[in-house]
XYZ file of C-alpha atoms in Angstrom:
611
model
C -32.820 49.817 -23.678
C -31.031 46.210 -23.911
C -28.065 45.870 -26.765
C -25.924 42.698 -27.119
C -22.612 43.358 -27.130
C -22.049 43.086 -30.534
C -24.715 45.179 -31.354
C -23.538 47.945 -29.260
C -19.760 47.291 -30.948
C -20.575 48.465 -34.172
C -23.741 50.915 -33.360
C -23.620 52.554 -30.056
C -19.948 53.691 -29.918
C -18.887 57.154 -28.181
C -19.684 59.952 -30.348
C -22.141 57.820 -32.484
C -25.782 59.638 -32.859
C -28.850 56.874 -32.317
C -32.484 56.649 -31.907
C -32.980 56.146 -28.180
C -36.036 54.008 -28.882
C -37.339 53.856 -25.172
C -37.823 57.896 -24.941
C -38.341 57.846 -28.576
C -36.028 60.850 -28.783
C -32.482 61.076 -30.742
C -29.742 60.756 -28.958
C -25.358 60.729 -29.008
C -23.667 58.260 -26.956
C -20.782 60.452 -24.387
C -19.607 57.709 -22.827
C -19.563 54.086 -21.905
C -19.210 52.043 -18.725
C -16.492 49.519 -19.315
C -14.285 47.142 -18.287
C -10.970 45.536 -19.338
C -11.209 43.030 -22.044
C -9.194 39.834 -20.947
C -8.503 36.746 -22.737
C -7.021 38.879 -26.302
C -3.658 38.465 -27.994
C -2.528 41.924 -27.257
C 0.594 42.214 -28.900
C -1.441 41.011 -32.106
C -4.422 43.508 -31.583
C -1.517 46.351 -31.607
C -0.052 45.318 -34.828
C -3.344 45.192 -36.467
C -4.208 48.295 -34.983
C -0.799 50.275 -35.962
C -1.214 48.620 -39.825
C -4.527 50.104 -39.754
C -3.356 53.538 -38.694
C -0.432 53.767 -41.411
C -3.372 53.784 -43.689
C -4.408 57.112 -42.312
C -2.521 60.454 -43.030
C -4.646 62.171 -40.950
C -5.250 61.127 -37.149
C -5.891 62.656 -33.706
C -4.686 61.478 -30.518
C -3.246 58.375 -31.311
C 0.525 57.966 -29.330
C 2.986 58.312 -31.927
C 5.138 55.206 -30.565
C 2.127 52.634 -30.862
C 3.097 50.536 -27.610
C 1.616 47.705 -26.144
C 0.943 49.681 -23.069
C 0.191 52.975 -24.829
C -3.227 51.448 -25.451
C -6.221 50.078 -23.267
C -7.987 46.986 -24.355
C -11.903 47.593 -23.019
C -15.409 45.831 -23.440
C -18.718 47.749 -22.493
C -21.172 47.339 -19.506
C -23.608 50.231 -20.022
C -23.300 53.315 -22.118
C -24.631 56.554 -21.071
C -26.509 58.832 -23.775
C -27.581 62.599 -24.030
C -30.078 64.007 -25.903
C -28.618 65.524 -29.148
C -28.968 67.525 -31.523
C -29.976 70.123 -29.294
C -32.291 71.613 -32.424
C -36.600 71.437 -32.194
C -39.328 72.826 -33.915
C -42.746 73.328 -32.248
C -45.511 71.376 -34.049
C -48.102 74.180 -33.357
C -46.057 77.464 -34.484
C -43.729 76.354 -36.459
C -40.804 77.964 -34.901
C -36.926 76.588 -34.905
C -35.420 76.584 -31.359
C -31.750 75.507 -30.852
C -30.174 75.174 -27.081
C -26.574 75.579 -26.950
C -26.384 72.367 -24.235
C -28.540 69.678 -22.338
C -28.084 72.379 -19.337
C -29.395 75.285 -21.700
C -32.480 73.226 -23.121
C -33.744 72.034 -19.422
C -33.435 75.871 -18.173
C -35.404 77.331 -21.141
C -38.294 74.488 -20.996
C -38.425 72.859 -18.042
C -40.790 75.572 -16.400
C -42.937 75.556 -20.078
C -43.465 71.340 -19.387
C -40.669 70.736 -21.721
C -42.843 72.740 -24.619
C -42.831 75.645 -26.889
C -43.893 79.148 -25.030
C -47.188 78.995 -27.188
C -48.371 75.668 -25.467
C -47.006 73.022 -28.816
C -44.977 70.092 -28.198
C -41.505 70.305 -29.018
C -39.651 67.820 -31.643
C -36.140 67.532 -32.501
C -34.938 68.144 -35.749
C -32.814 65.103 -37.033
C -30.590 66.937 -39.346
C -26.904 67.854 -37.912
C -24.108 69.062 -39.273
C -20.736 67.363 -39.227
C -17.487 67.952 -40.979
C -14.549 65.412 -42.367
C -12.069 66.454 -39.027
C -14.634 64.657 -36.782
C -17.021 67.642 -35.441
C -20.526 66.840 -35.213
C -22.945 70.130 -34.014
C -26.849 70.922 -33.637
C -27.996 72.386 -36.808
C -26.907 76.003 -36.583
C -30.091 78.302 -37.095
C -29.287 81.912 -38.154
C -30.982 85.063 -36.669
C -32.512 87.461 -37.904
C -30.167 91.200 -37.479
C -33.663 93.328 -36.734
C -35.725 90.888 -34.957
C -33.087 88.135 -33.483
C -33.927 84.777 -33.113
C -37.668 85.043 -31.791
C -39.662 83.732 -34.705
C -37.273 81.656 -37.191
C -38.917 78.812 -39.806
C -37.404 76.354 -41.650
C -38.124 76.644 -45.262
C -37.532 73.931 -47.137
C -38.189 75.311 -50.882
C -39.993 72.458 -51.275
C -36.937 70.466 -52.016
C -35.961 67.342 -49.998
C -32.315 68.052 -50.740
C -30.831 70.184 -47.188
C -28.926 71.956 -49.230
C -31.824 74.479 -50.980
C -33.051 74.874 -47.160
C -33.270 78.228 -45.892
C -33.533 79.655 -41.993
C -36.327 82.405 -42.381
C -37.596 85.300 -40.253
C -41.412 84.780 -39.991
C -41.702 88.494 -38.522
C -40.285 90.255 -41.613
C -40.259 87.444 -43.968
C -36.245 87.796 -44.930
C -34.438 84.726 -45.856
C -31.790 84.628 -43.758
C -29.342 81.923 -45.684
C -28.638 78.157 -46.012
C -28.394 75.003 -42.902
C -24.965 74.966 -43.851
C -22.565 75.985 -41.266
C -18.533 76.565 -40.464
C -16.449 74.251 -38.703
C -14.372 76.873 -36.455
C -11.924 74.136 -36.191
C -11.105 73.805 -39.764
C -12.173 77.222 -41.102
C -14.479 75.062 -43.712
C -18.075 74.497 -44.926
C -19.638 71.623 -42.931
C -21.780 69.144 -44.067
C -25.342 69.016 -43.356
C -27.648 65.200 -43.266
C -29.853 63.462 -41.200
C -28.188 61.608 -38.341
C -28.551 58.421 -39.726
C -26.677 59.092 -42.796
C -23.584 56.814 -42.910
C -21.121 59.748 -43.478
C -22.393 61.009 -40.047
C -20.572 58.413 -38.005
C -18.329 55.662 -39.752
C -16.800 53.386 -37.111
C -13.218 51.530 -38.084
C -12.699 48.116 -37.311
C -11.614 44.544 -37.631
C -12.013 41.141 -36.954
C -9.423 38.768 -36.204
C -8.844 34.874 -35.270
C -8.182 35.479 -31.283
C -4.835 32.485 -31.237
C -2.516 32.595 -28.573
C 0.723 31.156 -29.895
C 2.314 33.725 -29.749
C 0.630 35.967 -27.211
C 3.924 36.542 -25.326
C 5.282 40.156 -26.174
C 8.903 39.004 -25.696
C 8.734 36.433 -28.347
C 6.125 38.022 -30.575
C 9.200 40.831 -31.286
C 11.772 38.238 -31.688
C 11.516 38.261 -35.958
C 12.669 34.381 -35.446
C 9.317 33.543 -34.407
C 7.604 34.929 -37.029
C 9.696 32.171 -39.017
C 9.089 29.465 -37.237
C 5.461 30.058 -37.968
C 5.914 30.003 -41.476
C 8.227 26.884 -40.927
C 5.188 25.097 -39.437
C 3.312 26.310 -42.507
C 5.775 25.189 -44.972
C 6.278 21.856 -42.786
C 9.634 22.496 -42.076
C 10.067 21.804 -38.036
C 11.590 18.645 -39.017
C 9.375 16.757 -36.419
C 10.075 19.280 -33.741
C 6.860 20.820 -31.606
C 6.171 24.176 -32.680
C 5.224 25.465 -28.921
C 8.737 23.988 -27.688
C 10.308 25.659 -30.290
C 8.409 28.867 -29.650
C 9.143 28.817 -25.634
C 12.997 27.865 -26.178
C 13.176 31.544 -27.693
C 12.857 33.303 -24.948
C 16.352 31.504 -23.287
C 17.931 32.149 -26.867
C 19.058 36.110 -26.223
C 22.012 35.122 -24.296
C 23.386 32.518 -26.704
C 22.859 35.031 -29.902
C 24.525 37.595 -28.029
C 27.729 35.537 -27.154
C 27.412 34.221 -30.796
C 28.186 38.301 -31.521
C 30.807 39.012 -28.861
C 32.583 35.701 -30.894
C 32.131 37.327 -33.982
C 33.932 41.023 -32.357
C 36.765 39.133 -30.329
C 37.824 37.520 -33.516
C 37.709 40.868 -35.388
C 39.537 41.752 -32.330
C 42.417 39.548 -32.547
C 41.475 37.205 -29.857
C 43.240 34.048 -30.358
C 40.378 31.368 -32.151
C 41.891 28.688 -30.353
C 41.583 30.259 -26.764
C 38.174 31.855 -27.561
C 36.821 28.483 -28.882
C 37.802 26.688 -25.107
C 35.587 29.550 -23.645
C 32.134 29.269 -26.102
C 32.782 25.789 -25.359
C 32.107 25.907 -21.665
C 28.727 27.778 -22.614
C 25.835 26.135 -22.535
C 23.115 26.504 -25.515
C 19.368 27.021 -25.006
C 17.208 23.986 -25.779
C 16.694 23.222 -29.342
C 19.398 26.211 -30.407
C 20.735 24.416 -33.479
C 17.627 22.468 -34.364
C 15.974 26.265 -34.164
C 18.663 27.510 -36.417
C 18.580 24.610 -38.745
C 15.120 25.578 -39.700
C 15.095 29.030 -39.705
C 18.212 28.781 -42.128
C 15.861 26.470 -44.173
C 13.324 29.032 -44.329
C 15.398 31.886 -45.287
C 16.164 30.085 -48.360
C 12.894 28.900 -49.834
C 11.467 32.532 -48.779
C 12.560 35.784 -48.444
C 10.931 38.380 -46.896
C 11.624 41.735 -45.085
C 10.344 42.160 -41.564
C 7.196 43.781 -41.619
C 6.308 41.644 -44.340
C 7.316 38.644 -42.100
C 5.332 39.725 -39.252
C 2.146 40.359 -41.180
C 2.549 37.659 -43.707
C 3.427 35.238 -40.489
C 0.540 36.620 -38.011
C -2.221 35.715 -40.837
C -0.846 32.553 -41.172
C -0.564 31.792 -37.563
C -4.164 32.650 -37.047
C -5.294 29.787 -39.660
C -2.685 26.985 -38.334
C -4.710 27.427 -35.359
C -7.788 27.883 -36.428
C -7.396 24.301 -38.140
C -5.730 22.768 -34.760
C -8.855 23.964 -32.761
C -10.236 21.277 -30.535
C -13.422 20.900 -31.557
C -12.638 21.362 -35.400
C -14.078 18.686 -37.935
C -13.309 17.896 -41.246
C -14.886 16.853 -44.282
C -12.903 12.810 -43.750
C -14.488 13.395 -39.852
C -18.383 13.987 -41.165
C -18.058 10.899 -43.612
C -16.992 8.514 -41.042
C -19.257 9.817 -38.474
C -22.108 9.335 -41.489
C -20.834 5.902 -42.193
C -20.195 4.472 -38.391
C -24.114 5.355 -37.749
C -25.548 4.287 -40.624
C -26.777 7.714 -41.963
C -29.235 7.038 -45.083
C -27.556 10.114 -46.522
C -24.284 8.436 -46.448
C -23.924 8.051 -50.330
C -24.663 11.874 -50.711
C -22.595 13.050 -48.016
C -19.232 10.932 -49.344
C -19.614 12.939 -52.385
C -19.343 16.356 -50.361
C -15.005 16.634 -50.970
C -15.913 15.733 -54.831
C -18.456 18.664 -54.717
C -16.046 20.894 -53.086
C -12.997 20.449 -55.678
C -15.631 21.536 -58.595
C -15.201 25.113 -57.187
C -11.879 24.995 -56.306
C -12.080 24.089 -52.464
C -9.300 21.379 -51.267
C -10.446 21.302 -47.462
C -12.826 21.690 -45.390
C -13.949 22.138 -41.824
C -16.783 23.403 -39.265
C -15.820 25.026 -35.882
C -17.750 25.381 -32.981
C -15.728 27.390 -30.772
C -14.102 29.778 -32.941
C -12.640 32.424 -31.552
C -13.268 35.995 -33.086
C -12.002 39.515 -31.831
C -13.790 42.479 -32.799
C -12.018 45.401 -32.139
C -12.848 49.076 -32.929
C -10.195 51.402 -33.289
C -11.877 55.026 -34.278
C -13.740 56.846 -35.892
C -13.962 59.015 -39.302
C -16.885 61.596 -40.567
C -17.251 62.463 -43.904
C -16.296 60.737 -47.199
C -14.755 57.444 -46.708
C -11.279 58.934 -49.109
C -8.653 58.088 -46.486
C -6.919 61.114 -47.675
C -9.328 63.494 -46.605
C -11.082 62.437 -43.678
C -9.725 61.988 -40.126
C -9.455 59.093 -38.262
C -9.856 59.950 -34.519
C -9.959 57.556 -31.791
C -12.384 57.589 -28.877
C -11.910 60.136 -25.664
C -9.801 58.456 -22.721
C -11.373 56.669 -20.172
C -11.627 57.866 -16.602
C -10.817 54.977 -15.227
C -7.428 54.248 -18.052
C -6.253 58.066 -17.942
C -3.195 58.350 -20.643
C -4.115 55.380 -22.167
C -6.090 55.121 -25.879
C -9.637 53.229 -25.653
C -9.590 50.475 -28.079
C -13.357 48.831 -27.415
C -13.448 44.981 -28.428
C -15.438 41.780 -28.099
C -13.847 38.515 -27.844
C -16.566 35.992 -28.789
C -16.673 31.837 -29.732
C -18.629 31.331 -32.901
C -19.254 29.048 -35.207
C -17.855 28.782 -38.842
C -17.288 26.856 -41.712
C -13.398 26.668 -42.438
C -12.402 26.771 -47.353
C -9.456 26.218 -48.021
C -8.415 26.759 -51.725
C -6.078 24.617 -54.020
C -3.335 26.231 -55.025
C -2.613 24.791 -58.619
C -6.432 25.595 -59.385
C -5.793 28.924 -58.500
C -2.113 29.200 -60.078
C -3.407 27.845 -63.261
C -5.920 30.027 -63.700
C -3.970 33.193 -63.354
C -2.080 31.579 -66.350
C -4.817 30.793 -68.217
C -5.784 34.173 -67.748
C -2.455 35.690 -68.964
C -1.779 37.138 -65.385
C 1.342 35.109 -64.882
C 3.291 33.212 -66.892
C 5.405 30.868 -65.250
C 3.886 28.579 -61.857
C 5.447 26.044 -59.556
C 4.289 21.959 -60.925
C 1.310 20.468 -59.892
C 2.834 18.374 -57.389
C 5.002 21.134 -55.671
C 2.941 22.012 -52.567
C 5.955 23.802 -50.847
C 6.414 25.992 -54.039
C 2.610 26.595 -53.988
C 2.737 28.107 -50.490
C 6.201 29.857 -50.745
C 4.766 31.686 -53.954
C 1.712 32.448 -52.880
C 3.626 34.082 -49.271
C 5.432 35.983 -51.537
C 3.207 37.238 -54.350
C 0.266 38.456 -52.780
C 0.679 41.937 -51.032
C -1.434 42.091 -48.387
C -0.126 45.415 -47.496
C -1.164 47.496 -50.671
C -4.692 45.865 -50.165
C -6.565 49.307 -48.951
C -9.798 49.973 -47.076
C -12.152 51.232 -49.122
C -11.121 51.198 -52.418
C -10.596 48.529 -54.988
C -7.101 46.816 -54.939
C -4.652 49.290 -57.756
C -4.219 46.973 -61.138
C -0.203 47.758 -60.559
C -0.594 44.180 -58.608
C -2.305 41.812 -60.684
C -1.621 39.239 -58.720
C -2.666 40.559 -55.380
C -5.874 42.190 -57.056
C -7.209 38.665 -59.151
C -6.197 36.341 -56.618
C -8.175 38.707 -53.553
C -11.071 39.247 -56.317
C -11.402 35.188 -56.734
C -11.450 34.177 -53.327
C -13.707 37.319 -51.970
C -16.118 37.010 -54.617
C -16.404 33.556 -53.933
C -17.026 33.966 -50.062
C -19.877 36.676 -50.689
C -21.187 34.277 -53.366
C -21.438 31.227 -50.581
C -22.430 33.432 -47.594
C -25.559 34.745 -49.133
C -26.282 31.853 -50.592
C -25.627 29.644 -46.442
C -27.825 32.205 -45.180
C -30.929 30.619 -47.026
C -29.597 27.359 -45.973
C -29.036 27.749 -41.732
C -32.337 30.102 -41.923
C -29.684 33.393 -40.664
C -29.907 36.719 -43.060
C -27.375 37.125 -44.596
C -26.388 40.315 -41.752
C -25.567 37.713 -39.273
C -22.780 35.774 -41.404
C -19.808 37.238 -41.384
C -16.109 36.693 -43.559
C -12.258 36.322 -42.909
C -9.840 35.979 -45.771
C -6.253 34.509 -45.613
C -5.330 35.898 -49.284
C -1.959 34.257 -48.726
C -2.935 30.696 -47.380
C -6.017 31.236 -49.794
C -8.713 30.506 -47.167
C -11.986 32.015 -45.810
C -13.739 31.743 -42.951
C -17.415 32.033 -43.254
C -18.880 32.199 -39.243
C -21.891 33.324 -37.563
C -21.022 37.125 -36.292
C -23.353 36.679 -33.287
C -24.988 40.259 -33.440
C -27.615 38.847 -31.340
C -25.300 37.385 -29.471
C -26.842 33.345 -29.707
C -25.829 30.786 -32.550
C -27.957 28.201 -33.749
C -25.869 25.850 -34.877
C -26.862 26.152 -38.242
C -23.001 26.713 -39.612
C -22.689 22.719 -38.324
C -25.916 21.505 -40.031
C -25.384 23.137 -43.498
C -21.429 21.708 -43.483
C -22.918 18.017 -42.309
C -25.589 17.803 -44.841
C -26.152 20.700 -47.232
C -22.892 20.750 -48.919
C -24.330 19.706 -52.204
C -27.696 21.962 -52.247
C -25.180 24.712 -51.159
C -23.027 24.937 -53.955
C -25.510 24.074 -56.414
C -27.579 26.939 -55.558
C -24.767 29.191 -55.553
C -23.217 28.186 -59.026
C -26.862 27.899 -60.605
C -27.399 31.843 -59.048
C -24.198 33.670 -59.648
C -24.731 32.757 -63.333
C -27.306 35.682 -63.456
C -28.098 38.699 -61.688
C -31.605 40.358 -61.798
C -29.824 43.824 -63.316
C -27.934 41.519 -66.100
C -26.477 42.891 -68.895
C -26.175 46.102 -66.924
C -24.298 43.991 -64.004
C -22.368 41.794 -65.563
C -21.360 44.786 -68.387
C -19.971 46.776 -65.860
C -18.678 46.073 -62.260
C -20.343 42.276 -62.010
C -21.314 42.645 -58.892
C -24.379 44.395 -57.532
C -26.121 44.551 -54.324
C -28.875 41.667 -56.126
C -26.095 39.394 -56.365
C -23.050 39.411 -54.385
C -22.818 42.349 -52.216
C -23.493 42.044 -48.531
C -23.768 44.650 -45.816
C -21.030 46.501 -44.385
C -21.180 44.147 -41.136
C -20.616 41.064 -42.884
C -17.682 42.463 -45.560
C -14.617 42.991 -44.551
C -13.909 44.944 -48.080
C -16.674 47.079 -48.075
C -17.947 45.320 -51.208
C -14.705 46.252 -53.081
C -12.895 43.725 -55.500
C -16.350 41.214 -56.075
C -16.979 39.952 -59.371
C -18.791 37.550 -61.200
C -16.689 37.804 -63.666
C -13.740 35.862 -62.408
C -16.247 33.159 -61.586
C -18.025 32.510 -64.655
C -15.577 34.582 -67.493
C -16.365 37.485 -69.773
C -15.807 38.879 -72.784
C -13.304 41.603 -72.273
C -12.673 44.974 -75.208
C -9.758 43.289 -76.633
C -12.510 40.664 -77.660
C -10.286 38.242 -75.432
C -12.016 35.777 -73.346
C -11.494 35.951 -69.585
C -11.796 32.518 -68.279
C -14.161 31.984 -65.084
C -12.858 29.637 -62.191
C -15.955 27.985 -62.234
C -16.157 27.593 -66.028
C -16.802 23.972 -67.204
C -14.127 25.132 -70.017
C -11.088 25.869 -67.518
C -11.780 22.614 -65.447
C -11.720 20.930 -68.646
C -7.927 22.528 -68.977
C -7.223 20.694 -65.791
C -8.249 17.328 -66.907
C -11.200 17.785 -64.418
């Protein structure tokens, strides 16, 4: 049985249950064959990974400190199954069997031809039971207290539902109680469901931009790089090269550190006139006081505390690169490649920016060799509350012992690169009665500083819908989310992909999204390229023209605005989980106050731009 990496990413992990389609039998996965990933940003794939575990009270075997070297970075080469759950039922008697391991069931039917003792052919049961800690069992099957477990039937009550199932003794006919079971563990009720169930296995991941700018550990802690990132962003290096300024850090420990003892000798009582001869005679780092200039320039147009910094600064380093990729091409780039070869589409092509700005795009740009991590962390069971289930991360490797497994796949795709205008965006949450004061229409640096520092990323959580205590955070994530899911099912018709084989990356703070080819099948077509260099147009006007109505309209719109017939997408391709979409922000609605919320796409709030 062949799986593409991808593929086996997301469904063939450790401790995941599968159809094993070649034996036509069900299956868990114990282990995989792997080797070390290489080629990652690790120091970014550990702060990703530690955000995503604060998010957890509950975890197992995780190391508390969260170091680099703590963890082991691994891609697979084979994975090994077992058959599981361990539960059958003879076609020809009827009767439940359950074997306590894979050593148990070969003993007990191996001399029978792998059959019943009457001569029928054995078939697993599909059910298992599995509780919120992480356990996962064979379906427990009660015996009987006068006649054991010789003759035990599973009678479903004719209810489809497991839980008005009942283990019964055919001998004496007594029912002998529910499926359910305990988890020992836990002291609880588990849960009982078929295998494929999605509360039976939920896998926890993300996918990142793989940039390495900053892929050196020793300057990746330094908090003053995290600033210079942000002073690329801002376009505050002064004409200074970012990587020079990046690599001049790591020489710059021994000149803050004298800059200190100064500080201490003068506290001291050191003479300032003796000490100033001897700082003299030291010799700065490279670019020292250009480095400081901007960093002090940055500390006053934005303030932020660390972890902010490094999370704010990270997301934004992944899109500065993502837009200095090699083989990136803008919008300006397709029009003169249109109109140096004479395309006969040229006229409809220069119009593609124009088309762009009527939904609140400022730039655009295709990729062909983007460069995507997907990296899974653990695993939960159970409801997806955060609060009650239990994140636990996958068994060590033999090979890696003391380390935790993190399993990844570092890919090139292709995507298509939406960048949103600011003011549109500002304005709107004005309109809207969100905010009430916004930096002028020609204040790009305000733009960006407000947007750094307005839009939480942090409170943003997993599953559920951002909390309405940040307005801001919540309606500008809504906007730009809805309007990714909105354009990837609609691209998906366009490059001939479903819809399962686009995937999304948001930069709430830039705003941007990244819509790109997730290469579950591990191939690209190349469609991402041909939609961006001549679809642009048929694009959006399919999208706008769709989103205004949804097949389950008034119901839809009335409540949530977004339904799996309009903008909701599978889990593969969200990176939300279908939380915060809505047509509403898109194309207004009447709210209970009888106010009117205005749509970003409404012709009525680009006429309040002058547009």
């Amino acid at each position: 049985m062949r799986r593409g990496k991808s593929q086996v990413l997301f469904r063939y992990l450790p401790e995941c249950v599968v159809d094993h389609s070649d034996t036509q039998t069900i299956a868990k996965v114990v282990k995989w064959q792997t080797k070390p990933i290489e080629r990652i940003n690790r120091p970014r794939l550990v702060t990703k990974i530690q955000n995503s575990l604060e998010r957890f009270p509950k975890k197992r075997n995780y190391p508390k400190a969260g170091l680099l070297n703590e963890y082991v970075f691994l891609e697979p080469i084979s994975i090994e199954v077992e058959l599981f759950p361990l539960t059958f039922t003879c076609k020809t008697c009827k009767k439940v069997l359950k074997y306590s391991d894979i050593d148990h069931f070969k003993r007990e039917t191996k001399k029978d031809n792998y059959k019943c003792k009457c001569g029928g052919n054995l078939e697993q049961l599909d059910l298992i039971n599995y509780h919120e800690c992480g356990k996962i069992e064979s379906l427990y099957v009660r015996k009987c207290e006068v006649h054991g477990n010789g003759n035990i039937h599973l009678n479903k009550n004719n209810s489809d539902s497991p839980r008005n199932w009942q283990w019964r003794c055919h001998i004496c006919g007594r029912d002998l109680g529910s499926v359910s079971a305990r988890c020992f563990d836990c002291n609880e009720d588990m849960e009982t469901a078929p295998f494929r169930k999605s509360q039976v296995f939920y896998p926890h991941s993300f996918t990142f931009i793989n940039v390495s700018g900053i892929s050196d550990e020793k300057i990746f802690s330094n908090p003053l790089s995290h600033k210079l990132v942000l002073a690329k962003y801002m376009n505050q290096l002064g004409g200074h090269d970012f990587n020079k300024l990046l690599d001049a850090l790591k020489n710059d420990s021994q000149m803050d550190e004298m800059e200190s003892l100064e500080k201490k000798l003068l506290i001291d009582g050191l003479p300032k006139e003796f000490l100033s001869i001897v700082i003299k005679n030291v010799q700065k780092p490279d670019l020292y006081d250009e480095r400081k200039k901007i960093v002090s320039n940055i500390d006053q147009i934005i303030q932020l505390s660390d972890d902010d910094l490094k999370d704010i600064s990270m997301s934004i380093h992944e899109y500065n690169e993502t837009t200095e990729l090699p083989n990136i091409r803008s919008l300006d780039d397709v029009i003169k490649k249109a109109q140096s070869e004479g395309n006969p589409n040229y006229s409809t092509i220069k119009l593609f920016p124009e088309r762009l700005k009527k939904i609140g795009v400022e730039k655009a740009f295709v990729v062909s060799d983007l460069p995507i991590v997907s990296a899974v962390y653990g695993y939960t069971r159970g409801k997806l509350d955060r609060t009650v289930c239990t994140l636990r991360s996958f068994s060590e490797d033999s090979n890696h012992r003391g380390k935790t497994p993190i399993y990844a796949n570092a890919t090139e795709t292709e995507g298509i690169v939406l960048e949103f205008n600011r003011y549109k965006i500002l304005k709107w949450l004005q309109v809207n009665r969100i905010v009430s004061e916004i930096p002028a229409k020609n204040d790009i640096e305000g733009q960006k500083a407000w947007m750094l520092k307005h839009v939480n990323t942090k409170i943003i959580p997993i599953y559920d819908e951002i909390p309405d205590v940040d307005p801001i955070t919540k309606y500008v994530y809504k906007l730009i989310h809805t309007i990714s899911h909105a354009l990837l099912i609609r691209a998906s018709g366009q490059v001939g992909l479903d819809k399962d084989s686009l995937g999304e990356i948001l930069f709430p703070n830039v705003p941007a999204v990244i819509i790109y080819s997730n290469n579950i099948h591990d191939f690209q077509l190349g469609g991402m390229h041909t939609l961006f260099e001549n679809s642009i147009i048929p694009w959006i006007d399919i999208t706008q023209r769709e989103i205004e109505k949804c097949l389950y309209d008034p119901v839809c719109i009335d409540g949530d605005a977004s339904c799996h017939a309009c903008l909701q997408t599978s889990e593969i391709s969200c990176v939300h989980f279908n939380r915060d979409l809505g047509r509403d922000v898109l194309i207004g609605k009447k709210e209970k106050s009888d106010q009117k919320f205005i749509g970003f796409w409404e012709k009525n709030f680009f006429d309040m731009l002058g547009e």
